[in-house]
PDB file of C-alpha atoms in Angstrom:
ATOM      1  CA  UNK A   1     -16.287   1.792   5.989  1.00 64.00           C
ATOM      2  CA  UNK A   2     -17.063  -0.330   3.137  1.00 80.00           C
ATOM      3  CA  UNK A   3     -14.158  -0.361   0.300  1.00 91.00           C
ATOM      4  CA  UNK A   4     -16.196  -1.917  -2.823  1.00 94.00           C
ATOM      5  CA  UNK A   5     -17.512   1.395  -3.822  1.00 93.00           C
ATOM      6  CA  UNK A   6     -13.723   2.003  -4.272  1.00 95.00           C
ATOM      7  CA  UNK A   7     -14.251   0.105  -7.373  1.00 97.00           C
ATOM      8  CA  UNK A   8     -15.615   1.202 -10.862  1.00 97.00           C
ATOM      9  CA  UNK A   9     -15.851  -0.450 -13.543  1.00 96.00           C
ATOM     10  CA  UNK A  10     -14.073   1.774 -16.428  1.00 95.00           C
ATOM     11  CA  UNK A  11     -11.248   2.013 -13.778  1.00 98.00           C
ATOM     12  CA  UNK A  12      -9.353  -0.581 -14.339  1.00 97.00           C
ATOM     13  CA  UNK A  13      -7.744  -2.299 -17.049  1.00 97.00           C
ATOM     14  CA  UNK A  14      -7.070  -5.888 -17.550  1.00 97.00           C
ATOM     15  CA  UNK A  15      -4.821  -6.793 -20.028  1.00 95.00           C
ATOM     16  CA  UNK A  16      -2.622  -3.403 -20.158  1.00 97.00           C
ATOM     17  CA  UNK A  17       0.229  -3.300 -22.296  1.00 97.00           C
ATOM     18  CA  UNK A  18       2.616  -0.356 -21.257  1.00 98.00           C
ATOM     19  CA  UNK A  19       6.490  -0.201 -21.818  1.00 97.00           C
ATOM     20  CA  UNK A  20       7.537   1.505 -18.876  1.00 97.00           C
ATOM     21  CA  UNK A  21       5.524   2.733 -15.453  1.00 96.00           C
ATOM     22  CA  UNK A  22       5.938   6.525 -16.364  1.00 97.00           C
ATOM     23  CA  UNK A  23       3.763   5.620 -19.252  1.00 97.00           C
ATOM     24  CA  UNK A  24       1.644   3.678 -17.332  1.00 98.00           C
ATOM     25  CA  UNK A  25       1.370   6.248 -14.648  1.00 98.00           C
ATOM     26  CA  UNK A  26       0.373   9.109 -17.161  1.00 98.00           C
ATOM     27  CA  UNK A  27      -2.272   7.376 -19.161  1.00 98.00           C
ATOM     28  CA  UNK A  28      -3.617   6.389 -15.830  1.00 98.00           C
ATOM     29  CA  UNK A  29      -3.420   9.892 -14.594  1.00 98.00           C
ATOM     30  CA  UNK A  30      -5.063  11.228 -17.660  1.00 98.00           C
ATOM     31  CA  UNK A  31      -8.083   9.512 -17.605  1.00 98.00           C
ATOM     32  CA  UNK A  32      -8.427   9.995 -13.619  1.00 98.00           C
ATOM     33  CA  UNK A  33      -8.005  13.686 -14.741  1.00 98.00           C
ATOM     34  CA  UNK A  34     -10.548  13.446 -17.486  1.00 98.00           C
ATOM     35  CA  UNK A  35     -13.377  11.774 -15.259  1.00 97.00           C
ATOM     36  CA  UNK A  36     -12.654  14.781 -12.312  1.00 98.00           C
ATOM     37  CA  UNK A  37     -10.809  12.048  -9.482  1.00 98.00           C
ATOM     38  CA  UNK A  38      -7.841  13.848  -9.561  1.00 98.00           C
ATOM     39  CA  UNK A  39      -6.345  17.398  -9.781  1.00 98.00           C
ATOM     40  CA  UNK A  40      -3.907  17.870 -12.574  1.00 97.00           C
ATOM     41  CA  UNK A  41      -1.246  17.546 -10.049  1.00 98.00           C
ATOM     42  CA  UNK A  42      -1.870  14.031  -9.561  1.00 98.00           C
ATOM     43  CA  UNK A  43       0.678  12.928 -12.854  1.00 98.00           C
ATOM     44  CA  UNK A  44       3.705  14.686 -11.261  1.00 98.00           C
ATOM     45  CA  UNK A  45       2.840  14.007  -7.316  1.00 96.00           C
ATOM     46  CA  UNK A  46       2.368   9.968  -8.529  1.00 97.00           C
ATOM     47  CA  UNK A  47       5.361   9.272 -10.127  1.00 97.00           C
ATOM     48  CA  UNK A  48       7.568  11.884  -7.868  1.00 95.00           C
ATOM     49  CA  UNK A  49       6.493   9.708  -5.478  1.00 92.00           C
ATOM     50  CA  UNK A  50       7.043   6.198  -6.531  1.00 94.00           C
ATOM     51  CA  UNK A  51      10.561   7.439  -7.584  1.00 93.00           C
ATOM     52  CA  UNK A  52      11.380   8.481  -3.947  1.00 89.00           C
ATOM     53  CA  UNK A  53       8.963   5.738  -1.603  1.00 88.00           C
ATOM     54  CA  UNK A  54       8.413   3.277  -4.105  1.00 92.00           C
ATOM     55  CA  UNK A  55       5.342   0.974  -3.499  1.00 93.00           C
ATOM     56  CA  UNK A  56       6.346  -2.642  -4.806  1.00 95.00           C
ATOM     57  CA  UNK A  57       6.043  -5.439  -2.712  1.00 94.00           C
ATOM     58  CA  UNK A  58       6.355  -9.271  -3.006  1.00 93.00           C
ATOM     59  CA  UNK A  59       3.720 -11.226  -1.161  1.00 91.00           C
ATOM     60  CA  UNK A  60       3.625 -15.244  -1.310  1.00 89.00           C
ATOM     61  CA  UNK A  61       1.854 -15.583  -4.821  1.00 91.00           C
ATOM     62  CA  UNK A  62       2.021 -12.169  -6.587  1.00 93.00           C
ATOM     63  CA  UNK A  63       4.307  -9.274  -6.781  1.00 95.00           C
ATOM     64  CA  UNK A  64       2.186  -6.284  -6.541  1.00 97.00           C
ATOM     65  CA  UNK A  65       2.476  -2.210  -6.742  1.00 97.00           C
ATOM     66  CA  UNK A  66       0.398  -0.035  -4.622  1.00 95.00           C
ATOM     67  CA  UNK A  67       1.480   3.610  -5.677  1.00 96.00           C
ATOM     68  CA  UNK A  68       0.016   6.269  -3.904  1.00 93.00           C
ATOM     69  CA  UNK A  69      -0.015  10.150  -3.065  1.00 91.00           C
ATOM     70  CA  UNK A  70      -0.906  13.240  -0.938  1.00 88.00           C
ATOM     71  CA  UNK A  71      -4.436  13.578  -0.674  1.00 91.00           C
ATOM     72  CA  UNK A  72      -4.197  17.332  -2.007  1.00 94.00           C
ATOM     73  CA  UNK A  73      -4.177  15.596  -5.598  1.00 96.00           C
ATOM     74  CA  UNK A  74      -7.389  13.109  -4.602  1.00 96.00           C
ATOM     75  CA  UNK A  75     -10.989  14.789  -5.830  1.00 97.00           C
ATOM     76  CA  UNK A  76     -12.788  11.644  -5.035  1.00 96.00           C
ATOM     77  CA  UNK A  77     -11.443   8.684  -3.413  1.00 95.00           C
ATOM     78  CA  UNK A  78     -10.898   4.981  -5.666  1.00 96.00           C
ATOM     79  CA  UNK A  79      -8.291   2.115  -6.760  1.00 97.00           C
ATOM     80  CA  UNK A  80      -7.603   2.389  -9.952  1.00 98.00           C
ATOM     81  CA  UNK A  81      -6.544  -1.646 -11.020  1.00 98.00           C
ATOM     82  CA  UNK A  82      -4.251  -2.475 -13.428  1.00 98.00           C
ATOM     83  CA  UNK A  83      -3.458  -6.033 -14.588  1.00 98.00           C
ATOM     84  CA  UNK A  84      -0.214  -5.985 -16.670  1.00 97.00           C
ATOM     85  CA  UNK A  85       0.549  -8.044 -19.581  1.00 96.00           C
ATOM     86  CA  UNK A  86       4.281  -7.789 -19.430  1.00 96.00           C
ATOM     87  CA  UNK A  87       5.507  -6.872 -16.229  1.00 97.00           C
ATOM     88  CA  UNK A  88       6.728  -3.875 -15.006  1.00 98.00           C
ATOM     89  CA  UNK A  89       9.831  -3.240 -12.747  1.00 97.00           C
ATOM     90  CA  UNK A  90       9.212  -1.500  -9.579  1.00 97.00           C
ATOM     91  CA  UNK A  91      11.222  -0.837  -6.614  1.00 95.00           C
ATOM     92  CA  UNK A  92      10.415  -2.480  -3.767  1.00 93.00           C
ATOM     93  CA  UNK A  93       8.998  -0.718  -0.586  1.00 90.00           C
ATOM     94  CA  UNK A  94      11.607   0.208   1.655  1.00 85.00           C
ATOM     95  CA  UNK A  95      14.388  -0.319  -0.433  1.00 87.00           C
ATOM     96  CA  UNK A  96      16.397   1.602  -3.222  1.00 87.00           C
ATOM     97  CA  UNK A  97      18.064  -0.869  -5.336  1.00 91.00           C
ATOM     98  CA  UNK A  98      15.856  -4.026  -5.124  1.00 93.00           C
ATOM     99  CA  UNK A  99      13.785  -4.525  -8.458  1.00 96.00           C
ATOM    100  CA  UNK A 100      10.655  -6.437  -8.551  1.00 97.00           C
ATOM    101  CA  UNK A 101       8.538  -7.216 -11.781  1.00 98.00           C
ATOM    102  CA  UNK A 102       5.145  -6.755 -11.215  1.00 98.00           C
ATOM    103  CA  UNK A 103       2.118  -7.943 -12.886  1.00 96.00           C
ATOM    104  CA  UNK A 104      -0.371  -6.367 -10.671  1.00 97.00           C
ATOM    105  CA  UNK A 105      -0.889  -2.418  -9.779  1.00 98.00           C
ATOM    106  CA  UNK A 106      -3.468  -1.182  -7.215  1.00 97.00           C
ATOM    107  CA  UNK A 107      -3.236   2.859  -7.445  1.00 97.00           C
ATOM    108  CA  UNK A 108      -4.823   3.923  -4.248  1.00 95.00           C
ATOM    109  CA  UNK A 109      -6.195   7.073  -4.439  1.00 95.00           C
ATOM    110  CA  UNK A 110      -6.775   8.381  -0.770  1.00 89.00           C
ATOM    111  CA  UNK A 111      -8.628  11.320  -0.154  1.00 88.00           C
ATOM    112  CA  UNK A 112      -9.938  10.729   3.592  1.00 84.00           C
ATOM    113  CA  UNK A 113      -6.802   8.747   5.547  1.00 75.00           C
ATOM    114  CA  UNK A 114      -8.935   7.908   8.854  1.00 74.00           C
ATOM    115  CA  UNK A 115     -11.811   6.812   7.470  1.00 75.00           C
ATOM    116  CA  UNK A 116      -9.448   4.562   4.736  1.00 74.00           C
ATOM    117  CA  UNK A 117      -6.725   3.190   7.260  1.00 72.00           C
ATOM    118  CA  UNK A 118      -8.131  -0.203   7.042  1.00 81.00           C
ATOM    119  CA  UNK A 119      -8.079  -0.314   3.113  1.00 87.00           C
ATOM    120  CA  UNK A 120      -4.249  -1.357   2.659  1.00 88.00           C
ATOM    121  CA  UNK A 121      -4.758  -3.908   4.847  1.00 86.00           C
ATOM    122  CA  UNK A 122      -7.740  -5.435   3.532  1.00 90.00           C
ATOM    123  CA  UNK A 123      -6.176  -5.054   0.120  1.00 93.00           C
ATOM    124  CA  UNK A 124      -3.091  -6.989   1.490  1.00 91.00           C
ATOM    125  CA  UNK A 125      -5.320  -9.626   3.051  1.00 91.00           C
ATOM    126  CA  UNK A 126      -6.563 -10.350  -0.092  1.00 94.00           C
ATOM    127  CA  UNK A 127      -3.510 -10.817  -1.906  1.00 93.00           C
ATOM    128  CA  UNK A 128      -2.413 -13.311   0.935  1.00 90.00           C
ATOM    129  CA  UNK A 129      -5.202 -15.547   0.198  1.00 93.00           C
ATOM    130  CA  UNK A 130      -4.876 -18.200  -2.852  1.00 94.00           C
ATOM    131  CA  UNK A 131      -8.027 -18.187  -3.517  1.00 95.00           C
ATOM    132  CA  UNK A 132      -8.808 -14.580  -4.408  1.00 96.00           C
ATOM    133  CA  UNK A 133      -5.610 -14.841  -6.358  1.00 96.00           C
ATOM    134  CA  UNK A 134      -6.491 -17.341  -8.096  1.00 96.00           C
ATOM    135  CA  UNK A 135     -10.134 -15.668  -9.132  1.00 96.00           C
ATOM    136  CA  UNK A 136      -8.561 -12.659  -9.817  1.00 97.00           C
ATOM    137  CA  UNK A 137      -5.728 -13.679 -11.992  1.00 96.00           C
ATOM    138  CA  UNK A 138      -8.335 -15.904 -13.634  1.00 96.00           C
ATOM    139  CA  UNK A 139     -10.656 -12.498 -14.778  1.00 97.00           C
ATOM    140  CA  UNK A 140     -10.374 -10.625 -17.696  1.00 93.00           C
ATOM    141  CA  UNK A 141     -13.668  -9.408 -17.964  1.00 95.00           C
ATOM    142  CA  UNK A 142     -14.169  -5.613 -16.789  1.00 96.00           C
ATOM    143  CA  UNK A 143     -17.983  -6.458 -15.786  1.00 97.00           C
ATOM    144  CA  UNK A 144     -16.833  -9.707 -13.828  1.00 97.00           C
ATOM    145  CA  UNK A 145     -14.037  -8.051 -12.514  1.00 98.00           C
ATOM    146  CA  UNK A 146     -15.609  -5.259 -11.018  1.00 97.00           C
ATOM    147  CA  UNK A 147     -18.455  -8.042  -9.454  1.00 97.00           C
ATOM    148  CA  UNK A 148     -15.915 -10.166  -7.949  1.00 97.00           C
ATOM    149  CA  UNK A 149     -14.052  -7.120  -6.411  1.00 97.00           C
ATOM    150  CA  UNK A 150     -16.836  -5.686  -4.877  1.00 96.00           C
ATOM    151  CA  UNK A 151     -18.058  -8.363  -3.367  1.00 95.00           C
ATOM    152  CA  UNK A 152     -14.578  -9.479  -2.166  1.00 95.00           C
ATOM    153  CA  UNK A 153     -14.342  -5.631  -0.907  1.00 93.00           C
ATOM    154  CA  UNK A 154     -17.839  -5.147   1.008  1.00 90.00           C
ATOM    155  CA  UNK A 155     -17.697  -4.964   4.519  1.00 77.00           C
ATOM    156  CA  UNK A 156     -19.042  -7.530   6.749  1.00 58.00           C
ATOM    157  CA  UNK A 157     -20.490  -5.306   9.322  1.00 47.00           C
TER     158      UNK A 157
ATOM    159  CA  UNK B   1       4.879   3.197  28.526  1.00 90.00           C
ATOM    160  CA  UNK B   2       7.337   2.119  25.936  1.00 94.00           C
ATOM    161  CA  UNK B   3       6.299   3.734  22.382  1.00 95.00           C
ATOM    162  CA  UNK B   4       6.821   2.100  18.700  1.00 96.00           C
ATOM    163  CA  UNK B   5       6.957   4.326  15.724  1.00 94.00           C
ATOM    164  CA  UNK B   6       6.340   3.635  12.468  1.00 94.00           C
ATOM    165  CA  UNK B   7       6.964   6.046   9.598  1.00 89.00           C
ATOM    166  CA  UNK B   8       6.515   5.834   5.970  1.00 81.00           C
ATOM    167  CA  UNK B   9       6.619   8.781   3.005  1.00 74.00           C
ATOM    168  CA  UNK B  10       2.858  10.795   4.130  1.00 64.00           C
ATOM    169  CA  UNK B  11       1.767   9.096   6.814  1.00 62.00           C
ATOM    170  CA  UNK B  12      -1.629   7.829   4.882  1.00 66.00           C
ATOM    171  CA  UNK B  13      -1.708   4.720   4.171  1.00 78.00           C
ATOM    172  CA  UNK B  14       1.371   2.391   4.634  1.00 87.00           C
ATOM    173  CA  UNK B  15       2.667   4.076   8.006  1.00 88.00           C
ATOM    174  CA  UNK B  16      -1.204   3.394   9.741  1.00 87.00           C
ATOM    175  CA  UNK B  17      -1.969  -0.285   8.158  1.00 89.00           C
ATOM    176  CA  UNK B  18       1.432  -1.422   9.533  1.00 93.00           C
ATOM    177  CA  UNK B  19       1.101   0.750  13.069  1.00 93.00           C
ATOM    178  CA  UNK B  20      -2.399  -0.834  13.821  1.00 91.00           C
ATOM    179  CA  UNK B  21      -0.938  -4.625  12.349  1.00 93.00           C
ATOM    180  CA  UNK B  22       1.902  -4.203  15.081  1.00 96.00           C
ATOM    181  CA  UNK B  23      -0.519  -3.161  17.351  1.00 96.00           C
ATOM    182  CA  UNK B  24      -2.779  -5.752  16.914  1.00 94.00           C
ATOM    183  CA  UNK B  25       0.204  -8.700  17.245  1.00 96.00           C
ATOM    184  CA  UNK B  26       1.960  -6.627  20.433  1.00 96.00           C
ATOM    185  CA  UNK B  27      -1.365  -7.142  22.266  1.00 96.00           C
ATOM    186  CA  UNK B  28      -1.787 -10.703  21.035  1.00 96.00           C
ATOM    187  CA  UNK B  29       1.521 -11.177  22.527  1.00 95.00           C
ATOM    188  CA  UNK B  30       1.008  -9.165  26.107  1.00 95.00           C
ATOM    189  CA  UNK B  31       3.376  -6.610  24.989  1.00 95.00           C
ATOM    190  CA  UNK B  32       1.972  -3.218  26.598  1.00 94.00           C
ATOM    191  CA  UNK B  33       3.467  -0.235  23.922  1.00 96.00           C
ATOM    192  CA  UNK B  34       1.938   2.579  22.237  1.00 96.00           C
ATOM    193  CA  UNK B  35       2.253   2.333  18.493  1.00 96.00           C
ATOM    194  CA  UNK B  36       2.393   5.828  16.327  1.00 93.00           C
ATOM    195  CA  UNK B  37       2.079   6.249  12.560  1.00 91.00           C
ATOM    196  CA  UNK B  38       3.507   9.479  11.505  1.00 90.00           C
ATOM    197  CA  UNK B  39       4.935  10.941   8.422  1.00 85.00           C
ATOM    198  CA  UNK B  40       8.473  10.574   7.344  1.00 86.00           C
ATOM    199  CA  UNK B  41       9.183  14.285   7.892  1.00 85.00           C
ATOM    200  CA  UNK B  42       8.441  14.020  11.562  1.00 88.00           C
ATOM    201  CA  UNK B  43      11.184  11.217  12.179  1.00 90.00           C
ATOM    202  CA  UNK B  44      13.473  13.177  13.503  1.00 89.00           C
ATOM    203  CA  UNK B  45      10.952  15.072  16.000  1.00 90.00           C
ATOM    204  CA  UNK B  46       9.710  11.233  17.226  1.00 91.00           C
ATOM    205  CA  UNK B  47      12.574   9.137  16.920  1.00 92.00           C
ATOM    206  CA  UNK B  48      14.305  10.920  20.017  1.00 90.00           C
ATOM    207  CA  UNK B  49      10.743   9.908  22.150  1.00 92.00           C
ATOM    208  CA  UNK B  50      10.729   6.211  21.187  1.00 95.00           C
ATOM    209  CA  UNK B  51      11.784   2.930  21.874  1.00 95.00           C
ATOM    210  CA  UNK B  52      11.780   1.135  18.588  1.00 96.00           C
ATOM    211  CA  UNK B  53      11.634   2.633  15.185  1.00 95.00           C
ATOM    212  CA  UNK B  54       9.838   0.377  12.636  1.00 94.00           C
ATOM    213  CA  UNK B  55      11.011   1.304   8.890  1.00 91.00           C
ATOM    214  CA  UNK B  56       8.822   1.544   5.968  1.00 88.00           C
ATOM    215  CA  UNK B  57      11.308   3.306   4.028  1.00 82.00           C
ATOM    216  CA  UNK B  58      15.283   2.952   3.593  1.00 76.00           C
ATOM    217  CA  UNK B  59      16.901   4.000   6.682  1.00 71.00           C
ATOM    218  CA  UNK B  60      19.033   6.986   5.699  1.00 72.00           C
ATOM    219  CA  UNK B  61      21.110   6.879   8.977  1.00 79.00           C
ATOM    220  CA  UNK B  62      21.751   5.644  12.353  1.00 84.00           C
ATOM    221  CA  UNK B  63      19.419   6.600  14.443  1.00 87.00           C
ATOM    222  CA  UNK B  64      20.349   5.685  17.960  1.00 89.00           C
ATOM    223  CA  UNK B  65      17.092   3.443  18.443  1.00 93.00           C
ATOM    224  CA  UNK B  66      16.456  -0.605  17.223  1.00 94.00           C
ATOM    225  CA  UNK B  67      15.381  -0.570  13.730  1.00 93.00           C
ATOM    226  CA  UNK B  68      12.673  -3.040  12.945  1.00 94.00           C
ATOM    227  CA  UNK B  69      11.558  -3.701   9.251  1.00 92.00           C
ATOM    228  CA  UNK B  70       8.055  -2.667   8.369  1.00 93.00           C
ATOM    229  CA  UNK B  71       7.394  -4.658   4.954  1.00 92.00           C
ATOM    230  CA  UNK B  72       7.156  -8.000   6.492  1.00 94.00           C
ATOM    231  CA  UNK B  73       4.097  -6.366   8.424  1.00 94.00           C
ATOM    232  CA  UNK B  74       2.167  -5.599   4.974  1.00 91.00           C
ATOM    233  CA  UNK B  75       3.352  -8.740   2.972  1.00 90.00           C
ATOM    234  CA  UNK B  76       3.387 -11.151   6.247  1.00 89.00           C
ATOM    235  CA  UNK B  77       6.233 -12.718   4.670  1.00 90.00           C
ATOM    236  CA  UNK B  78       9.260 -12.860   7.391  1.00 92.00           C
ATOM    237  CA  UNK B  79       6.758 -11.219   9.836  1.00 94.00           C
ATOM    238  CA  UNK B  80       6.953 -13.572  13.112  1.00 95.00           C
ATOM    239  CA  UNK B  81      10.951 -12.812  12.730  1.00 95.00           C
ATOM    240  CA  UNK B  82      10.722  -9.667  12.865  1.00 95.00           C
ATOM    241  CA  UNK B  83       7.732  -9.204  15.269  1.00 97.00           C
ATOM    242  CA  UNK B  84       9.936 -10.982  17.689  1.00 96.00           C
ATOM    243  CA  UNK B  85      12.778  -8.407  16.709  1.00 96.00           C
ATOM    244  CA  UNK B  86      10.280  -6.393  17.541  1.00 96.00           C
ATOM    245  CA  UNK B  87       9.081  -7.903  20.853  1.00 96.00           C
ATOM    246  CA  UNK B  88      12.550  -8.106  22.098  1.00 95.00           C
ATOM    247  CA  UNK B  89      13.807  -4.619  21.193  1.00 94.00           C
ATOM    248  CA  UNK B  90      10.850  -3.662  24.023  1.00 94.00           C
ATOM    249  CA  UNK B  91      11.789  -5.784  26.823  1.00 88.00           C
TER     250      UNK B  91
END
């Protein structure tokens, strides 16, 4: 399947400013709650989760965050991106004492697994190439943001 | 047939993109194995029925079988080490 419809527009922000990533995670979660992608389980399921698999990871040119959950809390499937203007420690994948900071956050929010098992890796083919990074770190404009991901994000097929 | 697993905290996402990246690589290198994404809470069901266990969480014991780190797989930094970790636990 093709992942750019993934994308909206009003989800993502680009220059967020949060002190911690519980506060990131519930403003996040309240607004997916408020536009009906989410169940109001999705808050508690997120960050439970994070806490126990966390979801950092540091690739060549950007230290990234891809938090995600049980599908039982997905209404309708997106990735929620978040651009950070201070970064945020997160654990990193795999491990329970090594701290990354992040400056980038891709929530994932899966609601069909088979028909979305090539997303993380398209996502993570994207963050391996400089180019992309360099476009998207450049961005900060929601309506060129959400042009540039979807076209990064269509499917060649 | 020797079999890979490769588990992560649901099963969803992290556990299938790695299990179809090793794969991918094992048949790029020959390597006949079947590869299996399951869910964390299974591990101790599949670890007894495999040949190398490929971690996407923090090991929380010794499991008997070659651990081979899953992370490189996702970030493809360190991942030729341990694909031929990987490669060699199977010979």
């Amino acid at each position: 399947m093709s992942y750019d419809k993934l994308f909206y527009k009003d989800l993502m922000m680009l220059n967020a400013d949060f002190s911690t990533s519980q506060q990131m995670f519930e403003f996040v979660s309240n607004e997916l709650v408020a536009r009906d992608f989410v169940e109001e389980s999705f808050k508690a399921s997120i960050i439970n989760r994070e806490k126990n698999f966390p979801t950092g990871l540091a690739t060549e040119y950007l230290q990234i965050a891809i938090p995600h959950t049980d599908v039982v809390h997905v209404k309708k499937p997106f990735i929620y991106v978040i651009k950070l203007e201070k970064s945020l420690p997160f654990l990193q994948m795999a491990t329970t004492d090594k701290w990354i900071d992040v400056n980038t956050v891709f929530i994932l929010g899966i609601k069909n697994p088979s028909k979305q098992v090539g997303l993380l890796s398209t996502i993570m083919d994207k963050f391996r190439e400089k180019i992309f990074i360099d476009n998207f770190s450049a961005i900060s404009n929601q309506d060129q943001m959400i042009d540039f991901l979807q076209k990064q994000f269509r499917s060649e097929e | 047939m020797k079999k890979v697993i490769v588990a992560c905290g649901s099963g969803v996402a992290t556990s299938q993109t790695v299990a179809s990246k090793v794969a991918k690589l094992l048949k790029e290198k020959n390597v006949k194995a079947e590869v299996e994404a399951i869910d964390i809470k299974s591990l101790d069901r599949f670890i007894k029925t495999c040949d190398v266990y490929v971690a996407l969480t923090n090991p929380q014991k010794d499991y008997g079988v070659p651990v081979v780190q899953g992370i490189p797989f996702l970030t493809g930094m360190g991942m030729e080490q341990e694909l031929e970790k990987l490669i060699n636990a199977l010979k």
